[in-house]
PDB file of C-alpha atoms in Angstrom:
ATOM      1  CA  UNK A 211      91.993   6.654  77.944  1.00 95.00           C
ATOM      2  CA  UNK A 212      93.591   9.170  75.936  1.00 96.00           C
ATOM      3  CA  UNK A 213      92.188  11.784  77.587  1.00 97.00           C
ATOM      4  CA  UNK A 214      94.005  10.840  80.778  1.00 98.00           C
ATOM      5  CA  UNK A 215      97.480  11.183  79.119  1.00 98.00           C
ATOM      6  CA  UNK A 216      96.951  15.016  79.237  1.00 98.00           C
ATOM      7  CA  UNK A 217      97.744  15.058  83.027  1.00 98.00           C
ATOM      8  CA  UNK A 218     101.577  14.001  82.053  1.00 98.00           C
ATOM      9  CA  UNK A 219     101.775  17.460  80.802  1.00 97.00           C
ATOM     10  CA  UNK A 220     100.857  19.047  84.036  1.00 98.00           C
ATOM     11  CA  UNK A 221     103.937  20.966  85.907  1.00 98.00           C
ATOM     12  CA  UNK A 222     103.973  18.594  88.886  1.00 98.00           C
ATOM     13  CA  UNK A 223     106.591  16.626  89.807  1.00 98.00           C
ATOM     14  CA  UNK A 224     104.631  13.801  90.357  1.00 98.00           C
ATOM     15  CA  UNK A 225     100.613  12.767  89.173  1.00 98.00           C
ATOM     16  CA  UNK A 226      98.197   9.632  89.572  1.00 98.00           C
ATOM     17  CA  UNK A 227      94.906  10.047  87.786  1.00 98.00           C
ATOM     18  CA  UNK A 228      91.773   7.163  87.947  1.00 98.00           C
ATOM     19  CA  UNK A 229      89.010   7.593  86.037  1.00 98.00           C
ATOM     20  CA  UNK A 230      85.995   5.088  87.287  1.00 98.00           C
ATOM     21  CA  UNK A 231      83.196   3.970  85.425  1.00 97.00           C
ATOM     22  CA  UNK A 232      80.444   1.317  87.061  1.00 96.00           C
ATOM     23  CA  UNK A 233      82.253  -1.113  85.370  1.00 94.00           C
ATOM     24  CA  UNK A 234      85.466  -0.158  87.073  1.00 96.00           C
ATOM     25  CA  UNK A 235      88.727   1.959  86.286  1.00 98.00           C
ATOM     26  CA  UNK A 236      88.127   2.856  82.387  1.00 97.00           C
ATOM     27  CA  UNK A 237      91.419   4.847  82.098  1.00 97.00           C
ATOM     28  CA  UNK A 238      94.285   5.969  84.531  1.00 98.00           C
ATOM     29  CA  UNK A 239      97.969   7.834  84.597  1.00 98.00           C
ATOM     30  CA  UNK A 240     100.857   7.145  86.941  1.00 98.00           C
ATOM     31  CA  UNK A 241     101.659   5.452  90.152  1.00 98.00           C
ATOM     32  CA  UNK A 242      98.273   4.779  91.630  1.00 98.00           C
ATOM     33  CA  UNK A 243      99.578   3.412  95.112  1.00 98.00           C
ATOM     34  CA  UNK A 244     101.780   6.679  95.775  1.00 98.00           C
ATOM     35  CA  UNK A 245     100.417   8.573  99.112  1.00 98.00           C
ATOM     36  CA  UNK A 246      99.662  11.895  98.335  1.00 98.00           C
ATOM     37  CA  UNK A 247      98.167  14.709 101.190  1.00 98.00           C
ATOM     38  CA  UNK A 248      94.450  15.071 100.301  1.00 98.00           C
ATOM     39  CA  UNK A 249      93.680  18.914 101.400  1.00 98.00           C
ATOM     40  CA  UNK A 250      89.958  19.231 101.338  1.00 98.00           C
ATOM     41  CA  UNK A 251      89.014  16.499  99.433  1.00 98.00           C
ATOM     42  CA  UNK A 252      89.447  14.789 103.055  1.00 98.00           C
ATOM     43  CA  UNK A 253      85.921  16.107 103.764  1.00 98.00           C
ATOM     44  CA  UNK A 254      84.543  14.331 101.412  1.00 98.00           C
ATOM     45  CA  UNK A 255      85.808  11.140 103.370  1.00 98.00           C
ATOM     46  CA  UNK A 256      84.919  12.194 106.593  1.00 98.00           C
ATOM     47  CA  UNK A 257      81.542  12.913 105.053  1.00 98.00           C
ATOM     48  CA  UNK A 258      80.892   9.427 104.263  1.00 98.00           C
ATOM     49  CA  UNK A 259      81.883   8.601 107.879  1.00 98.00           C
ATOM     50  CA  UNK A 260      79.351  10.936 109.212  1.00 98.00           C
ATOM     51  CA  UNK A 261      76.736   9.245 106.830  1.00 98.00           C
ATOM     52  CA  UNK A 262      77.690   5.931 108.136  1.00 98.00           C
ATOM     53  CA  UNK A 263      76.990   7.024 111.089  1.00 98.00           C
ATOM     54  CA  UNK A 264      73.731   8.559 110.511  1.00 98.00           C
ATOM     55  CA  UNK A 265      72.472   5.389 109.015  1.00 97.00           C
ATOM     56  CA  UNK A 266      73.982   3.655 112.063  1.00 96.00           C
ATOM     57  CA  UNK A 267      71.581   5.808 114.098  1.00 97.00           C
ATOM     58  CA  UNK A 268      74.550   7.030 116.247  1.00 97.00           C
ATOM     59  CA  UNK A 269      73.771  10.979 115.112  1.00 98.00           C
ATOM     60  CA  UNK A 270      71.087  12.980 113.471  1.00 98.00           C
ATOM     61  CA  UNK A 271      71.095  15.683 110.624  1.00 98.00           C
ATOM     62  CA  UNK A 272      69.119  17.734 112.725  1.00 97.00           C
ATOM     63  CA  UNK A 273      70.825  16.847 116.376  1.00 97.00           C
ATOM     64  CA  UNK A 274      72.403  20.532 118.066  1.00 98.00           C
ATOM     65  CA  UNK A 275      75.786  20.458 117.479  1.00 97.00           C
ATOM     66  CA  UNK A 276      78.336  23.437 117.366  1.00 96.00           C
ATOM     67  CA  UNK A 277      77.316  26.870 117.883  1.00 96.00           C
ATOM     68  CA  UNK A 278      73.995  27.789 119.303  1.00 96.00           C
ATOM     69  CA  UNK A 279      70.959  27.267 117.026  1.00 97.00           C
ATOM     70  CA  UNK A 280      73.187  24.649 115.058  1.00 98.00           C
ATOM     71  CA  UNK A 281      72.804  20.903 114.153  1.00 98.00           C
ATOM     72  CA  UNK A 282      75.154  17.862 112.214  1.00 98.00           C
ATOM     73  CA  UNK A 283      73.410  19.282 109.122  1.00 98.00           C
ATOM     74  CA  UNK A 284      74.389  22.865 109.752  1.00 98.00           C
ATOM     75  CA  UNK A 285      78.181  21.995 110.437  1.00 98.00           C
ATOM     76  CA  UNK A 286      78.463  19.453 107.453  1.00 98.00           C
ATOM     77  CA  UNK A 287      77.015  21.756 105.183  1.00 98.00           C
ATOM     78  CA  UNK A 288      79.507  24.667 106.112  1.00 98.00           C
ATOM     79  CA  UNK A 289      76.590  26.887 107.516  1.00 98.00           C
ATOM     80  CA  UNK A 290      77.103  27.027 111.096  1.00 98.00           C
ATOM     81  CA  UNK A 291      78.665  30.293 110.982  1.00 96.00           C
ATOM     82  CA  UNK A 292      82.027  29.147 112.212  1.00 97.00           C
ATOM     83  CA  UNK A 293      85.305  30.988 110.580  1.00 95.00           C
ATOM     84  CA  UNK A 294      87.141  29.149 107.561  1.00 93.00           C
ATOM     85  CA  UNK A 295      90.066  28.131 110.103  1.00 91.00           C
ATOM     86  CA  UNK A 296      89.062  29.041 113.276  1.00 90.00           C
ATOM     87  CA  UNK A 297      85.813  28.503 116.024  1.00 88.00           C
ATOM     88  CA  UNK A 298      84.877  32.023 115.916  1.00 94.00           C
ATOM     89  CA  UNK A 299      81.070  32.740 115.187  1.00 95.00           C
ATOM     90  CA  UNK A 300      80.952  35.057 112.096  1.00 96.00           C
ATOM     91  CA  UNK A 301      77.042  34.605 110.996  1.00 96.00           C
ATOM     92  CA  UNK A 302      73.763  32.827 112.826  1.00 96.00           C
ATOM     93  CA  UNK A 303      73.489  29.520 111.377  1.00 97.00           C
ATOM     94  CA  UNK A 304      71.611  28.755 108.239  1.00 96.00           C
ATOM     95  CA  UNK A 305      72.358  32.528 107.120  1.00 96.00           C
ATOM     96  CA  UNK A 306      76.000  31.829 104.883  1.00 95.00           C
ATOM     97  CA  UNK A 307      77.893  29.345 103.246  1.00 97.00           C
ATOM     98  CA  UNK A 308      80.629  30.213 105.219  1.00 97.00           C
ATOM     99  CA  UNK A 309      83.594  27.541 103.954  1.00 97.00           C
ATOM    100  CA  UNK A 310      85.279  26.178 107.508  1.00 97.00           C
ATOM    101  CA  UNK A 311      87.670  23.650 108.554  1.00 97.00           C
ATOM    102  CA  UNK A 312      86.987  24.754 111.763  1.00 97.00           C
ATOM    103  CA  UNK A 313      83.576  23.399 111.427  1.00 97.00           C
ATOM    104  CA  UNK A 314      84.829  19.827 109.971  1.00 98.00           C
ATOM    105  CA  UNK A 315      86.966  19.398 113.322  1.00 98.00           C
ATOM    106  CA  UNK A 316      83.764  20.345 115.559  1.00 98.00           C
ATOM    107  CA  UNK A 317      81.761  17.872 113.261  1.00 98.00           C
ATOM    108  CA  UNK A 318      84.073  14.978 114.121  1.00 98.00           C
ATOM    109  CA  UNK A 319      84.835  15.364 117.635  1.00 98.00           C
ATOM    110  CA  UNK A 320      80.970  15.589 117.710  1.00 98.00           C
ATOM    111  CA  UNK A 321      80.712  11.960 115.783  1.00 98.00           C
ATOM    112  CA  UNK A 322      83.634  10.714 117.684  1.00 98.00           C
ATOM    113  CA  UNK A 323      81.935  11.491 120.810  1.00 97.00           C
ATOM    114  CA  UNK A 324      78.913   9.580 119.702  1.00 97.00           C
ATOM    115  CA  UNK A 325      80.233   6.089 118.373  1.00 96.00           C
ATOM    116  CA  UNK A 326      82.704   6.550 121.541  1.00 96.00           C
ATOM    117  CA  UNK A 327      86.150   6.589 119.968  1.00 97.00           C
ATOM    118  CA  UNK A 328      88.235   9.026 117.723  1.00 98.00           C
ATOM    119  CA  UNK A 329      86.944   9.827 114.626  1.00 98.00           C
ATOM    120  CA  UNK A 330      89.786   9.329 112.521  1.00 98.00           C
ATOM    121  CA  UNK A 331      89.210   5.530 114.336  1.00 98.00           C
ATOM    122  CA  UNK A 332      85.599   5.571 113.179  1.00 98.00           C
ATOM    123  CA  UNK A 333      87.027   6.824 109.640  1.00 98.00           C
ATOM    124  CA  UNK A 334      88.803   3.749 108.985  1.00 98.00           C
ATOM    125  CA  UNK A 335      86.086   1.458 110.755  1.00 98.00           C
ATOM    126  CA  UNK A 336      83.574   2.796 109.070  1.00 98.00           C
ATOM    127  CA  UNK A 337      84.625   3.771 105.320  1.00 98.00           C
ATOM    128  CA  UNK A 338      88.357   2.794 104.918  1.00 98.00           C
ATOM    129  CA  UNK A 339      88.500  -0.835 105.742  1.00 98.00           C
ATOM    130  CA  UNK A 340      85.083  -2.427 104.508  1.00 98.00           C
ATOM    131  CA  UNK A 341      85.854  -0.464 101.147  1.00 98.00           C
ATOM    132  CA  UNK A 342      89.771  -2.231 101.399  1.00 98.00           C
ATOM    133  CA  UNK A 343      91.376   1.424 100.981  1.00 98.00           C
ATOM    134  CA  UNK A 344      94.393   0.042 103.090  1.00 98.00           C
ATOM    135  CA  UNK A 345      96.736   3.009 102.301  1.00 98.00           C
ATOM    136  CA  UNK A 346      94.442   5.424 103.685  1.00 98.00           C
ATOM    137  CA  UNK A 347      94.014   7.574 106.932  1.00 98.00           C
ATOM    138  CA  UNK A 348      92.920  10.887 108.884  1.00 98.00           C
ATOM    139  CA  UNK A 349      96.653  12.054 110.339  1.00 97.00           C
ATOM    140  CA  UNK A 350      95.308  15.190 110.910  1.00 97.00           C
ATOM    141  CA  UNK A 351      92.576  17.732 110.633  1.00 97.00           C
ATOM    142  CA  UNK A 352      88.830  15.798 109.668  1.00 98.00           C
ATOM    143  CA  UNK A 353      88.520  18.964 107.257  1.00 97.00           C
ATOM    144  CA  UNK A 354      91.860  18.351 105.291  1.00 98.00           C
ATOM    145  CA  UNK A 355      94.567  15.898 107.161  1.00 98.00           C
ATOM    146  CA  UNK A 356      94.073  12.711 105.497  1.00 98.00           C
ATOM    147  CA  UNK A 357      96.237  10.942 102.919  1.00 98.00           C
ATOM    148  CA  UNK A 358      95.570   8.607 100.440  1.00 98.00           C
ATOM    149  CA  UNK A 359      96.321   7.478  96.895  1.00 98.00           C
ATOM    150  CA  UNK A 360      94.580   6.950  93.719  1.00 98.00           C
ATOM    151  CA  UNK A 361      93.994   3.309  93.898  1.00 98.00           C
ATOM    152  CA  UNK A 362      92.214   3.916  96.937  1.00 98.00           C
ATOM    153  CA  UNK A 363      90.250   7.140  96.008  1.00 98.00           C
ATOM    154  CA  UNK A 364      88.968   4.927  93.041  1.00 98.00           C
ATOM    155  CA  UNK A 365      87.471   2.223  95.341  1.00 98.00           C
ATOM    156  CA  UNK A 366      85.344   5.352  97.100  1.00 98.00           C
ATOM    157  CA  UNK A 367      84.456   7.034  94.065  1.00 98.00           C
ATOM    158  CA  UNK A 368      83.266   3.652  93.142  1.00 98.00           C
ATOM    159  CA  UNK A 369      81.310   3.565  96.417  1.00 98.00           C
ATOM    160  CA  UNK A 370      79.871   6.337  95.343  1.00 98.00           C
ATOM    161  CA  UNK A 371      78.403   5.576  92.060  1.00 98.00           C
ATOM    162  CA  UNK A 372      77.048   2.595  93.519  1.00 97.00           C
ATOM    163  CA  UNK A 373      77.117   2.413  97.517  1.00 98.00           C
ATOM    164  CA  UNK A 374      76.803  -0.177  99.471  1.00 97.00           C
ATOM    165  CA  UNK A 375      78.031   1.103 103.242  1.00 98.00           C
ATOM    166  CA  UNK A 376      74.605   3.284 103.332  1.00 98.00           C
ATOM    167  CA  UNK A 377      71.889   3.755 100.906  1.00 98.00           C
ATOM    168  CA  UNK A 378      71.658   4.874  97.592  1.00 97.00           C
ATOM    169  CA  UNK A 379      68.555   7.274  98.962  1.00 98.00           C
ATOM    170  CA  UNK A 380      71.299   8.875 101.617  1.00 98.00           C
ATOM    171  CA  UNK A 381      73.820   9.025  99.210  1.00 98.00           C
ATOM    172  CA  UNK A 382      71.456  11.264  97.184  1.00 97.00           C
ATOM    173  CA  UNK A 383      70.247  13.532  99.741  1.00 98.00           C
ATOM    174  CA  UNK A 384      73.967  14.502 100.653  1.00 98.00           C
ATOM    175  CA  UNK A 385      74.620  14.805  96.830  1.00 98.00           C
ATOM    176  CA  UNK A 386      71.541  17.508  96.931  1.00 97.00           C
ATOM    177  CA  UNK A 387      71.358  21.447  97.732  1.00 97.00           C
ATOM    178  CA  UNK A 388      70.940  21.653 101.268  1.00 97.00           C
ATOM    179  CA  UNK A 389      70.312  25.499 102.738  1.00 97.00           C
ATOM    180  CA  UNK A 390      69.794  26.715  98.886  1.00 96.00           C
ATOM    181  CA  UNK A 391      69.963  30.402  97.620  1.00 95.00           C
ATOM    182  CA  UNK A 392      72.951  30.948 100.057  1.00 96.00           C
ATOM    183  CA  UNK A 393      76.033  32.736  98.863  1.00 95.00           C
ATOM    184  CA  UNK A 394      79.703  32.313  99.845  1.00 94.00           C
ATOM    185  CA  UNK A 395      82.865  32.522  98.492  1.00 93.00           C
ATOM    186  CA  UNK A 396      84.331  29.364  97.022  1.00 93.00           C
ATOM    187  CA  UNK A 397      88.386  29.102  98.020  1.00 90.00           C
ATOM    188  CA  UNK A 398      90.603  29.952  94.866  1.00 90.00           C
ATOM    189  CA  UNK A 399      87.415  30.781  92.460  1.00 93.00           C
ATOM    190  CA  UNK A 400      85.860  33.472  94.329  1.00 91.00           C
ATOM    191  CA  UNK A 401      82.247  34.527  95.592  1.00 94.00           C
ATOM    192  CA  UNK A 402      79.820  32.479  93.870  1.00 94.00           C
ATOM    193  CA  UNK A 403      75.682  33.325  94.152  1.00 93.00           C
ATOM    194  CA  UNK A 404      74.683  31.100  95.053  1.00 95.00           C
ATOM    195  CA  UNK A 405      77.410  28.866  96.636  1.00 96.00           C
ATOM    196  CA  UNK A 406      75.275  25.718  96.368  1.00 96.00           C
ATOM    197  CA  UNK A 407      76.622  22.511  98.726  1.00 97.00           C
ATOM    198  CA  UNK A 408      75.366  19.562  99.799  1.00 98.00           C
ATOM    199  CA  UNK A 409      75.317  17.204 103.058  1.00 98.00           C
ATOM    200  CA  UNK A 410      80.076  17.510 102.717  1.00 98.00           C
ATOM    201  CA  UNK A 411      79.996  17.345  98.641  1.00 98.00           C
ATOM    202  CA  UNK A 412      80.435  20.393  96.745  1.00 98.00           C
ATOM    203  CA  UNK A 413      77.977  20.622  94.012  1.00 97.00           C
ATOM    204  CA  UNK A 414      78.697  21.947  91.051  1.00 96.00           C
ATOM    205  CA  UNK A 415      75.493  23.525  89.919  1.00 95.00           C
ATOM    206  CA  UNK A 416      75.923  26.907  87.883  1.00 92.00           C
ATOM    207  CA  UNK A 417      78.685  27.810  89.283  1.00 94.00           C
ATOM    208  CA  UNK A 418      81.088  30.021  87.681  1.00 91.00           C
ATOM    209  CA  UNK A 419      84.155  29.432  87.602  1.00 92.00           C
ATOM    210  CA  UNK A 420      84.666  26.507  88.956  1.00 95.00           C
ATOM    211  CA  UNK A 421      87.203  23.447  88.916  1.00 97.00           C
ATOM    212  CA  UNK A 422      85.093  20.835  87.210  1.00 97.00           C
ATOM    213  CA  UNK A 423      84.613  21.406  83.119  1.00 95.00           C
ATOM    214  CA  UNK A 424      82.509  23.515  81.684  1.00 96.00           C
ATOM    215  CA  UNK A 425      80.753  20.554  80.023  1.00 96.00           C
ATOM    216  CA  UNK A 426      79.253  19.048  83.449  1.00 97.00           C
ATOM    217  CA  UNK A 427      76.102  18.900  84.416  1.00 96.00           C
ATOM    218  CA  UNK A 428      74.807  20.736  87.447  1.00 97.00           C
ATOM    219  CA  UNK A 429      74.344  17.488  89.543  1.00 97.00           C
ATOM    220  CA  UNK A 430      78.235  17.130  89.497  1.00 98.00           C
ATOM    221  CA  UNK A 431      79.444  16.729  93.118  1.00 98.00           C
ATOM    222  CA  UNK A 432      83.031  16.371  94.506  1.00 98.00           C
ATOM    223  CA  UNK A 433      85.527  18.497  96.200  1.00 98.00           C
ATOM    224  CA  UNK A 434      88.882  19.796  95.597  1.00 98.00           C
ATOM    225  CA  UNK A 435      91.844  20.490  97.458  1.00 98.00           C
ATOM    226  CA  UNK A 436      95.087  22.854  98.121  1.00 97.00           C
ATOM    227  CA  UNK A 437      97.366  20.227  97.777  1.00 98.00           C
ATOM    228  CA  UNK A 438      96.669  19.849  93.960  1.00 98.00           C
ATOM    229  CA  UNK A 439      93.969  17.072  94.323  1.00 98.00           C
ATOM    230  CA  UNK A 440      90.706  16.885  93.132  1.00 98.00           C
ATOM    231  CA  UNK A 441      87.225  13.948  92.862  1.00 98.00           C
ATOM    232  CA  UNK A 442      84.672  14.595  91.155  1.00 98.00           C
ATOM    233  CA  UNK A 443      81.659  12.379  90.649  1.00 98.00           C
ATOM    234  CA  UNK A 444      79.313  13.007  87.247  1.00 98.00           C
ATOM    235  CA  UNK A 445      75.855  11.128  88.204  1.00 97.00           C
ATOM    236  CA  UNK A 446      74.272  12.090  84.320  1.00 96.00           C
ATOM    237  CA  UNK A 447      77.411   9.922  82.988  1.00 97.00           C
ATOM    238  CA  UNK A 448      77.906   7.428  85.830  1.00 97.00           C
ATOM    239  CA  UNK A 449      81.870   8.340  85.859  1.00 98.00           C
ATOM    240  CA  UNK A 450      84.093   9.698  88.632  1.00 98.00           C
ATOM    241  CA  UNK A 451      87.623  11.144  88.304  1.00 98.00           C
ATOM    242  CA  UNK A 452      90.503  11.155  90.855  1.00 98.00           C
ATOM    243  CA  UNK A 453      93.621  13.783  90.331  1.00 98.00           C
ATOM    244  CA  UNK A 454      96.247  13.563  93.011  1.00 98.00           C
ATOM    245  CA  UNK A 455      99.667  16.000  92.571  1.00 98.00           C
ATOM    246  CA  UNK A 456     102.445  16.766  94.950  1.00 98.00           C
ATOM    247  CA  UNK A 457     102.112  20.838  93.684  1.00 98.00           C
ATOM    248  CA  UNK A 458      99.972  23.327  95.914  1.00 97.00           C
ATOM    249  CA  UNK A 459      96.931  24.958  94.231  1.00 97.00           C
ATOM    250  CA  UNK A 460      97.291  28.017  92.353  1.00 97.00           C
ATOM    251  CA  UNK A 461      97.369  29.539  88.903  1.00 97.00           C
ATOM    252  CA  UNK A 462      98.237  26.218  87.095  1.00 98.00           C
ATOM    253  CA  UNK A 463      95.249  24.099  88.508  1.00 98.00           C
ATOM    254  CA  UNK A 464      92.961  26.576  87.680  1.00 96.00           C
ATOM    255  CA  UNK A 465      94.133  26.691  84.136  1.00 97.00           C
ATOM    256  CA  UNK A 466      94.358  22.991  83.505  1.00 98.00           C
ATOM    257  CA  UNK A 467      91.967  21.173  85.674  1.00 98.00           C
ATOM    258  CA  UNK A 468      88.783  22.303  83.577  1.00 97.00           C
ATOM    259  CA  UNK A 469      90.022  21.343  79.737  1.00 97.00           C
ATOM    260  CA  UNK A 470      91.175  18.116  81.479  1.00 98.00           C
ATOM    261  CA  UNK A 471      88.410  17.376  83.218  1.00 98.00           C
ATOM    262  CA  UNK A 472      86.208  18.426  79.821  1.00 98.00           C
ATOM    263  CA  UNK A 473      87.980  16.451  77.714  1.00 98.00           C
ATOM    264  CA  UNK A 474      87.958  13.379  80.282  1.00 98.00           C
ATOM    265  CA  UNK A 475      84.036  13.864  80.499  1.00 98.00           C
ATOM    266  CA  UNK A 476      83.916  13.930  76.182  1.00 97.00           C
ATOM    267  CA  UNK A 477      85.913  10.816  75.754  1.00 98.00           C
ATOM    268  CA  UNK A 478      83.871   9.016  78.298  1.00 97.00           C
ATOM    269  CA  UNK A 479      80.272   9.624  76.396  1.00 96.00           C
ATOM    270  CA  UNK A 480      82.211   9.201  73.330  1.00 94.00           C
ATOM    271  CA  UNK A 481      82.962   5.681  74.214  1.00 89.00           C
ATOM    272  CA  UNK A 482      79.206   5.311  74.807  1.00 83.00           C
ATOM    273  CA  UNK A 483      78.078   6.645  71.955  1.00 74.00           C
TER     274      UNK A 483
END
């Protein structure tokens, strides 16, 4: 894909972009089996785990977990009130969209303590190996300590155009607005109203700004992370992108992520048209 090539241009030292279609990768840019530190696009893996695990029966969305008056659903949907990096109560749950790592940690040891083993065990049990993602893993934090690389981020965003470790219908809820209407500041774009998230996958909505392209429709989901990565999944054009870097988030993601990402999303229903 031509589109793709733009990435070379980026001022990283090194980049691996995928670009997956249902029919598999349509386009893709450098080394895709380098390791790269995923940031916060690790919750959208240990999402998946926690889905697993929900369809296992192990936990349920609305079991308490965390704070007092929260559940799985809360926590996973960052509105348990915990702080962005810490377990400090800062709002009643179900009354922010308060963004928190903290939370992610609390949601794992809670899933880890129900399938009885670590999480970052259950991680690769449960998403990493039957999905043959065999350079990935959680070395650290369930919010934003796990490493992988683009080959392997393209067999999950594959998984989740079409999944097959839980079902399609679960798949859609957690791609859906859950606690809608509730504002909260998205990290590096600001305060969005409302700050609309789903069951661990960001969705795009109306936001404004935002890292996706201006171009994508509201049902985009994905996540993004400080380490210069990004996923995001398109469901009205059955595509998915992976962008991993080895440069921190700042001023020159913000500026080049969205034409990319637009001009990714162009070629793609190009092709189709």
């Amino acid at each position: 894909m031509q589109s793709v090539e733009v990435a070379a241009s980026w001022p990283v030292g090194n980049v691996a972009v995928a670009v997956v279609t249902p029919d598999g990768v349509a386009g893709s840019l450098g080394d895709q089996q380098r390791v790269f530190p995923l940031a916060s696009v690790t919750k959208l893996l240990t999402s998946y785990a926690v889905l697993v695990a929900v369809e296992e029966g192990a936990v349920e969305w609305d079991q308490p977990a965390g704070p007092e008056g929260s559940t799985v659903r809360h926590l996973i949907a960052h509105t348990a009130g915990y702080a962005f990096d810490e377990a400090e109560v800062q709002a009643a749950p179900g009354t922010r969209r308060i963004y928190s790592n903290a939370g992610f940690d609390v949601l794992a040891s809670f899933v880890g303590e129900a399938c009885e083993m670590p999480f970052a065990t259950y991680l690769h049990e449960a998403v990493f190996a039957p999905l043959g993602m065999s350079s990935s893993a959680l070395t650290g934090s369930a919010g934003a300590g796990a490493e992988s690389c683009a080959a392997d981020l393209a067999l999950f965003a594959a998984e989740l155009l079409s999944p097959r470790l839980v079902s399609a219908e679960l798949v859609a809820e957690a791609t859906s607005v859950v606690f809608p209407g509730l504002n909260g500041v998205l990290p590096g774009y600001g305060m969005q109203k409302p700050n609309d998230w789903g069951l661990g996958f960001e969705i795009r909505d109306s936001k404004s700004p935002h890292w996706t392209g201006l171009s994508f429709s509201p049902r985009t989901f994905g996540h993004f992370g400080q380490s210069g990565t990004f996923l995001w999944v398109d469901p009205e054009i059955s595509a998915a992108c992976v962008a991993l870097t080895d440069l921190r988030f700042g001023p020159w993601a913000v500026e080049a992520w969205t034409p990319f990402s637009d001009g990714v999303r162009a070629e793609l229903v190009s092709r189709r048209a």
